Amino acid sequence: MLEQTGQAFFAYDVAAEAFAYQSPEFLASFKISTGSAQPQTLLSFVHPEDQEFVQDWFAQLQNQRVPTSIEFRVQFPDLEEQWVCLTASLVDNDSGKLLVGHMEDISAARRYNDHLKRFSNKKNSVLNILAHDLAGPLGMIQNLSGLLADQLKDHQDEDTQHVLNLIERISKQGSDMLREFMNQEFLESSHTNLVTRRVNLVEKMREAMIEYEILGVELLPLAVNFVSSADEIFVEIDDLKFMQVITNLISNALKFTPDGGSITVSLEEVGDAVLVKVADTGIGIPERLQENLFEKFTPARRPGLKGETTVGLGLSIVKTIVEWHRGEIWFESTEGKGTTFFIRIPKKHTGKPTQPRA
């Protein structure tokens, strides 16, 4: 009956340290056409950088009786790297303990999701750059139109007053539009379930930062840089939500960093965790506002240097999303010198994902 499903099922005898059953599809997944495969043979096909990760999962699985899934890479000679999802659980039978489960090739699904998220990160970065780039000139148009309106107020020219008021209103709407779009998308994402998967966080960060390096050179009056301690750092996260956290912190840094300053985003491994820093050379956070910075509708909210608005929920949601990832966030800030936000999250997301609440 199992073989009729066409899925890659297996049963592993824990005591004997050998497979009790391997479906033809399971063997075919490892390019084995006849006979059976030994555990060490299959482990050799696992990507070298993922082997320790798979072995740790296997050791933990022997104490669990609920289905648990793992995603990892496999590498076959002369073939492209593939991603597979292995789901298994521990069951008892007359002869002892069996690990039973199935494996699925998820390479196409990951490529599709990566493609969508890559363009989502690109879109958010571009909108962030444009919102900051347009804030200055649109704010100037708004201020100049208001100034002209005041100067011409005594001339009783209703048509001119109407046109100036229209310019002022439209320029304000334009400067708020992109920022409001990003704020709304960020708020809506906080109401969806956390879906974690194992990703190379360095790659995801670079995807989000590349637009700052390309467009930012011409459009931003300050430098935005990214540095990492390694080319690959794998973590279990909801990468869409986590990258929105990074985008939000960069957005805040852009608001409060004067022209000619710099913003540096860095990533490094610290034991079983990763540490992300978003540091700017901006105006800093006044000490009187620091205590309530992560509260909803905090009194610490303030407009940006170019009049950018805030909904007062950004850092509250940022903190919540970080905590969903079993992480922590804090900051250091000195007025006139700048602010650095720190995010530390474990590389492995253990336990059941937290259910987001409105």
Short mmCIF file of C-alpha atoms in Angstrom, two decimals:
data_model
loop_
_atom_site.label_atom_id
_atom_site.label_comp_id
_atom_site.label_asym_id
_atom_site.label_seq_id
_atom_site.Cartn_x
_atom_site.Cartn_y
_atom_site.Cartn_z
CA MET A 1 0.00 0.00 0.00
CA LEU A 2 2.86 2.40 0.81
CA GLU A 3 4.51 1.77 -2.54
CA GLN A 4 1.26 2.52 -4.36
CA THR A 5 1.39 6.09 -3.04
CA GLY A 6 4.55 6.79 -5.02
CA GLN A 7 6.20 8.46 -2.00
CA ALA A 8 9.63 7.81 -0.52
CA PHE A 9 8.84 5.92 2.71
CA PHE A 10 11.30 4.27 5.07
CA ALA A 11 11.47 2.53 8.46
CA TYR A 12 14.67 2.54 10.49
CA ASP A 13 15.35 0.05 13.32
CA VAL A 14 17.01 2.09 16.09
CA ALA A 15 18.45 -0.89 17.99
CA ALA A 16 19.85 -2.62 14.90
CA GLU A 17 21.03 0.70 13.40
CA ALA A 18 19.75 -0.46 10.03
CA PHE A 19 16.80 0.14 7.74
CA ALA A 20 13.90 -2.27 8.19
CA TYR A 21 12.18 -0.97 5.07
CA GLN A 22 13.02 1.28 2.12
CA SER A 23 10.48 1.95 -0.60
CA PRO A 24 11.69 2.00 -4.22
CA GLU A 25 11.01 5.76 -4.32
CA PHE A 26 13.18 6.28 -1.24
CA LEU A 27 16.08 4.44 -2.86
CA ALA A 28 15.52 6.30 -6.13
CA SER A 29 15.77 9.58 -4.24
CA PHE A 30 19.39 8.66 -3.52
CA LYS A 31 19.97 7.39 -7.07
CA ILE A 32 20.00 3.75 -5.91
CA SER A 33 18.19 1.45 -8.36
CA THR A 34 18.59 -1.98 -6.75
CA GLY A 35 19.31 -3.54 -3.36
CA SER A 36 19.28 -1.43 -0.21
CA ALA A 37 21.29 1.42 1.25
CA GLN A 38 23.15 1.65 4.55
CA PRO A 39 22.79 4.76 6.78
CA GLN A 40 26.41 5.85 6.24
CA THR A 41 26.00 5.52 2.48
CA LEU A 42 22.98 7.83 2.52
CA LEU A 43 24.72 10.26 4.88
CA SER A 44 27.58 10.57 2.40
CA PHE A 45 25.16 12.10 -0.12
CA VAL A 46 24.19 14.82 2.36
CA HIS A 47 25.96 18.12 1.70
CA PRO A 48 29.13 18.20 3.85
CA GLU A 49 28.03 21.43 5.57
CA ASP A 50 24.66 19.85 6.49
CA GLN A 51 25.85 16.47 7.78
CA GLU A 52 26.32 17.58 11.40
CA PHE A 53 22.93 19.31 11.26
CA VAL A 54 21.25 16.07 10.07
CA GLN A 55 23.02 13.93 12.66
CA ASP A 56 21.97 16.27 15.50
CA TRP A 57 18.37 16.12 14.28
CA PHE A 58 18.51 12.33 14.09
CA ALA A 59 19.81 12.09 17.67
CA GLN A 60 17.02 14.35 18.98
CA LEU A 61 14.38 12.49 16.97
CA GLN A 62 14.99 9.26 18.90
CA ASN A 63 13.36 10.86 21.96
CA GLN A 64 10.30 12.26 20.16
CA ARG A 65 7.06 10.57 19.20
CA VAL A 66 5.57 13.33 17.11
CA PRO A 67 6.33 13.86 13.40
CA THR A 68 9.29 16.18 12.97
CA SER A 69 10.60 17.60 9.70
CA ILE A 70 14.03 18.72 8.56
CA GLU A 71 15.19 20.40 5.35
CA PHE A 72 18.73 19.85 4.09
CA ARG A 73 20.82 19.69 0.95
CA VAL A 74 21.96 16.57 -0.89
CA GLN A 75 24.73 16.48 -3.47
CA PHE A 76 25.14 13.78 -6.11
CA PRO A 77 28.10 13.51 -8.51
CA ASP A 78 27.70 15.65 -11.66
CA LEU A 79 24.28 16.93 -10.53
CA GLU A 80 23.07 20.24 -9.13
CA GLU A 81 22.60 20.65 -5.40
CA GLN A 82 19.13 19.55 -4.29
CA TRP A 83 16.97 20.29 -1.24
CA VAL A 84 14.94 17.54 0.45
CA CYS A 85 12.46 17.51 3.32
CA LEU A 86 12.63 14.51 5.64
CA THR A 87 9.70 13.87 8.01
CA ALA A 88 9.86 11.12 10.64
CA SER A 89 8.63 10.06 14.06
CA LEU A 90 9.44 7.35 16.60
CA VAL A 91 7.05 4.40 17.03
CA ASP A 92 7.19 1.24 19.13
CA ASN A 93 6.58 -2.26 17.81
CA ASP A 94 7.14 -5.81 19.04
CA SER A 95 10.80 -5.82 18.01
CA GLY A 96 11.69 -2.41 19.42
CA LYS A 97 11.72 1.19 18.26
CA LEU A 98 11.31 2.24 14.66
CA LEU A 99 11.79 5.61 13.04
CA VAL A 100 9.24 5.82 10.26
CA GLY A 101 8.77 8.60 7.78
CA HIS A 102 9.13 9.79 4.22
CA MET A 103 11.33 12.09 2.15
CA GLU A 104 10.37 14.63 -0.52
CA ASP A 105 12.38 16.58 -3.07
CA ILE A 106 11.56 20.26 -2.40
CA SER A 107 14.15 21.82 -4.72
CA ALA A 108 11.54 23.29 -7.10
CA ALA A 109 9.40 24.62 -4.25
CA ARG A 110 12.40 26.29 -2.59
CA ARG A 111 13.53 27.85 -5.87
CA TYR A 112 10.01 29.21 -6.40
CA ASN A 113 9.77 30.61 -2.86
CA ASP A 114 13.29 32.01 -3.05
CA HIS A 115 12.40 33.74 -6.32
CA LEU A 116 9.30 35.37 -4.78
CA LYS A 117 11.10 36.43 -1.62
CA ARG A 118 14.08 37.75 -3.57
CA PHE A 119 11.84 40.17 -5.42
CA SER A 120 9.93 40.99 -2.23
CA ASN A 121 13.23 41.97 -0.58
CA LYS A 122 14.23 43.94 -3.67
CA LYS A 123 10.90 45.77 -3.74
CA ASN A 124 11.12 46.69 -0.05
CA SER A 125 14.69 47.96 -0.46
CA VAL A 126 13.80 50.06 -3.52
CA LEU A 127 10.73 51.55 -1.80
CA ASN A 128 12.84 52.36 1.25
CA ILE A 129 15.41 54.15 -0.90
CA LEU A 130 12.79 56.05 -2.91
CA ALA A 131 10.84 57.05 0.19
CA HIS A 132 13.97 58.54 1.72
CA ASP A 133 15.18 60.08 -1.54
CA LEU A 134 11.83 61.78 -2.22
CA ALA A 135 11.31 62.98 1.35
CA GLY A 136 13.76 65.85 0.94
CA PRO A 137 12.56 67.46 -2.33
CA LEU A 138 8.87 66.82 -1.63
CA GLY A 139 9.26 68.29 1.84
CA MET A 140 10.95 71.32 0.32
CA ILE A 141 8.12 71.74 -2.21
CA GLN A 142 5.63 71.51 0.63
CA ASN A 143 7.45 74.12 2.71
CA LEU A 144 7.97 76.52 -0.22
CA SER A 145 4.34 76.28 -1.28
CA GLY A 146 3.27 77.02 2.28
CA LEU A 147 5.63 79.99 2.41
CA LEU A 148 4.28 81.39 -0.87
CA ALA A 149 0.74 80.89 0.34
CA ASP A 150 1.50 82.97 3.43
CA GLN A 151 3.14 85.73 1.37
CA LEU A 152 0.25 85.94 -1.07
CA LYS A 153 -2.43 85.69 1.57
CA ASP A 154 -3.04 89.46 1.61
CA HIS A 155 -3.47 89.67 -2.17
CA GLN A 156 -6.85 87.93 -2.02
CA ASP A 157 -6.04 85.83 -5.11
CA GLU A 158 -8.23 82.79 -4.48
CA ASP A 159 -7.08 80.90 -7.59
CA THR A 160 -3.40 81.22 -6.67
CA GLN A 161 -4.12 80.26 -3.07
CA HIS A 162 -6.03 77.23 -4.27
CA VAL A 163 -3.16 76.12 -6.53
CA LEU A 164 -0.57 76.56 -3.77
CA ASN A 165 -2.70 74.66 -1.29
CA LEU A 166 -3.08 71.90 -3.88
CA ILE A 167 0.72 71.71 -4.41
CA GLU A 168 1.29 71.56 -0.67
CA ARG A 169 -1.29 68.82 -0.18
CA ILE A 170 -0.13 66.68 -3.12
CA SER A 171 3.54 66.94 -2.15
CA LYS A 172 2.70 65.82 1.38
CA GLN A 173 0.63 62.91 0.07
CA GLY A 174 3.47 61.86 -2.22
CA SER A 175 6.07 61.85 0.55
CA ASP A 176 3.76 59.80 2.80
CA MET A 177 2.58 57.32 0.17
CA LEU A 178 5.62 55.05 -0.10
CA ARG A 179 6.27 55.09 3.63
CA GLU A 180 2.64 54.26 4.39
CA PHE A 181 2.73 51.40 1.89
CA MET A 182 5.74 49.86 3.61
CA ASN A 183 4.29 50.42 7.08
CA GLN A 184 1.01 48.77 6.12
CA GLU A 185 2.72 45.74 4.59
CA PHE A 186 4.87 45.37 7.69
CA LEU A 187 1.83 45.58 9.98
CA GLU A 188 -0.13 43.03 7.94
CA SER A 189 2.74 40.54 7.97
CA SER A 190 2.71 40.53 11.77
CA HIS A 191 -0.74 38.89 11.75
CA THR A 192 0.32 35.83 9.74
CA ASN A 193 1.67 32.58 11.17
CA LEU A 194 5.39 32.10 11.62
CA VAL A 195 6.70 29.63 9.01
CA THR A 196 10.33 28.76 9.63
CA ARG A 197 12.74 27.05 7.28
CA ARG A 198 16.49 26.60 7.07
CA VAL A 199 18.10 29.31 4.94
CA ASN A 200 21.47 30.88 4.30
CA LEU A 201 20.95 34.19 6.09
CA VAL A 202 24.00 35.74 4.42
CA GLU A 203 22.41 35.20 1.02
CA LYS A 204 19.07 36.67 2.17
CA MET A 205 20.77 39.71 3.67
CA ARG A 206 22.78 40.34 0.51
CA GLU A 207 19.62 40.13 -1.60
CA ALA A 208 18.05 42.88 0.50
CA MET A 209 21.20 45.01 0.64
CA ILE A 210 22.24 44.93 -3.01
CA GLU A 211 19.71 47.62 -3.99
CA TYR A 212 21.24 49.96 -1.43
CA GLU A 213 24.61 49.35 -3.04
CA ILE A 214 23.30 49.87 -6.61
CA LEU A 215 20.57 52.52 -6.34
CA GLY A 216 21.78 54.00 -3.09
CA VAL A 217 25.02 55.26 -4.61
CA GLU A 218 23.06 57.67 -6.84
CA LEU A 219 19.91 58.29 -4.79
CA LEU A 220 20.97 58.23 -1.15
CA PRO A 221 23.07 61.02 0.36
CA LEU A 222 24.70 58.49 2.72
CA ALA A 223 26.41 55.09 2.53
CA VAL A 224 24.72 51.77 3.36
CA ASN A 225 27.09 48.78 3.79
CA PHE A 226 26.80 45.08 4.60
CA VAL A 227 29.51 42.85 6.12
CA SER A 228 29.40 39.20 7.16
CA SER A 229 31.82 36.98 9.05
CA ALA A 230 31.23 34.11 6.57
CA ASP A 231 29.77 33.42 3.12
CA GLU A 232 27.24 30.93 4.53
CA ILE A 233 25.44 31.07 7.87
CA PHE A 234 22.42 28.76 8.01
CA VAL A 235 19.58 29.50 10.44
CA GLU A 236 15.99 28.34 10.91
CA ILE A 237 13.82 31.45 10.50
CA ASP A 238 10.77 32.85 8.79
CA ASP A 239 12.98 34.67 6.31
CA LEU A 240 10.21 36.90 4.94
CA LYS A 241 9.33 38.28 8.39
CA PHE A 242 12.93 38.47 9.54
CA MET A 243 14.04 40.43 6.49
CA GLN A 244 11.16 42.87 7.06
CA VAL A 245 12.63 43.41 10.54
CA ILE A 246 15.99 44.30 8.97
CA THR A 247 14.31 46.58 6.42
CA ASN A 248 12.43 48.34 9.22
CA LEU A 249 15.64 48.96 11.19
CA ILE A 250 17.39 50.29 8.08
CA SER A 251 14.38 52.53 7.42
CA ASN A 252 14.65 53.98 10.93
CA ALA A 253 18.38 54.50 10.49
CA LEU A 254 17.76 56.36 7.22
CA LYS A 255 15.26 58.65 8.97
CA PHE A 256 17.69 59.74 11.67
CA THR A 257 21.05 59.78 9.88
CA PRO A 258 22.06 63.13 8.33
CA ASP A 259 23.37 63.40 4.79
CA GLY A 260 26.97 62.27 4.53
CA GLY A 261 26.59 59.67 7.30
CA SER A 262 26.68 55.89 7.05
CA ILE A 263 24.67 52.79 7.98
CA THR A 264 26.39 49.41 8.45
CA VAL A 265 24.52 46.10 8.67
CA SER A 266 26.67 43.22 9.94
CA LEU A 267 26.12 39.51 10.52
CA GLU A 268 28.23 37.04 12.49
CA GLU A 269 28.02 33.66 14.19
CA VAL A 270 28.23 33.62 17.98
CA GLY A 271 28.27 30.02 19.15
CA ASP A 272 24.84 28.48 18.50
CA ALA A 273 23.35 31.87 17.60
CA VAL A 274 23.73 34.63 15.03
CA LEU A 275 24.19 38.30 15.83
CA VAL A 276 22.88 41.01 13.50
CA LYS A 277 23.85 44.65 13.99
CA VAL A 278 22.34 47.71 12.32
CA ALA A 279 24.59 50.66 13.18
CA ASP A 280 24.23 54.27 12.04
CA THR A 281 26.10 57.53 12.54
CA GLY A 282 22.88 59.47 13.09
CA ILE A 283 21.57 61.83 15.71
CA GLY A 284 21.06 59.11 18.32
CA ILE A 285 18.11 58.51 20.65
CA PRO A 286 17.65 60.93 23.55
CA GLU A 287 18.10 59.16 26.89
CA ARG A 288 14.62 60.20 28.03
CA LEU A 289 13.06 58.23 25.13
CA GLN A 290 15.12 55.05 25.35
CA GLU A 291 13.18 53.30 28.12
CA ASN A 292 9.90 53.12 26.13
CA LEU A 293 11.33 52.60 22.65
CA PHE A 294 9.83 49.13 22.06
CA GLU A 295 6.33 49.94 23.36
CA LYS A 296 3.25 50.17 21.13
CA PHE A 297 2.41 53.78 20.25
CA THR A 298 5.39 54.76 22.36
CA PRO A 299 5.89 58.41 23.31
CA ALA A 300 9.39 57.91 21.90
CA ARG A 301 8.08 58.07 18.32
CA ARG A 302 9.21 61.14 16.44
CA PRO A 303 9.37 62.33 12.81
CA GLY A 304 12.51 61.75 10.78
CA LEU A 305 15.04 64.45 9.93
CA LYS A 306 13.16 65.15 6.69
CA GLY A 307 9.72 64.97 8.27
CA GLU A 308 9.13 61.24 7.65
CA THR A 309 6.12 59.98 9.58
CA THR A 310 5.86 56.93 11.83
CA VAL A 311 2.94 54.74 12.91
CA GLY A 312 4.48 54.17 16.35
CA LEU A 313 4.24 50.36 16.03
CA GLY A 314 7.40 49.56 14.09
CA LEU A 315 9.84 48.70 16.86
CA SER A 316 7.12 47.03 18.92
CA ILE A 317 6.46 44.60 16.06
CA VAL A 318 10.19 44.22 15.40
CA LYS A 319 10.67 43.08 19.00
CA THR A 320 7.71 40.69 18.76
CA ILE A 321 8.99 39.04 15.57
CA VAL A 322 12.46 38.66 17.07
CA GLU A 323 10.95 37.00 20.15
CA TRP A 324 8.92 34.64 17.93
CA HIS A 325 12.32 33.45 16.71
CA ARG A 326 13.37 32.80 20.35
CA GLY A 327 15.69 35.79 20.06
CA GLU A 328 16.34 39.10 21.75
CA ILE A 329 16.85 42.68 20.58
CA TRP A 330 18.52 45.63 22.30
CA PHE A 331 20.29 48.84 21.35
CA GLU A 332 23.03 51.25 22.30
CA SER A 333 22.72 54.93 21.46
CA THR A 334 24.53 58.18 22.12
CA GLU A 335 23.06 61.51 21.12
CA GLY A 336 25.02 63.09 18.31
CA LYS A 337 27.02 59.92 17.59
CA GLY A 338 24.54 57.30 16.42
CA THR A 339 22.60 54.16 17.32
CA THR A 340 23.28 50.43 17.00
CA PHE A 341 20.52 47.82 17.18
CA PHE A 342 21.53 44.25 18.07
CA ILE A 343 19.51 41.13 17.25
CA ARG A 344 20.58 37.72 18.52
CA ILE A 345 18.63 34.62 17.48
CA PRO A 346 19.44 30.90 17.81
CA LYS A 347 20.45 29.13 14.62
CA LYS A 348 17.98 26.34 15.39
CA HIS A 349 14.33 27.19 15.99
CA THR A 350 13.42 24.57 18.59
CA GLY A 351 9.90 23.90 19.79
CA LYS A 352 6.56 24.74 18.24
CA PRO A 353 6.49 28.09 16.42
CA THR A 354 4.74 30.82 18.34
CA GLN A 355 1.26 31.67 17.07
CA PRO A 356 1.21 35.36 16.13
CA ARG A 357 -1.40 37.51 17.81
CA ALA A 358 -2.88 40.76 16.59
#
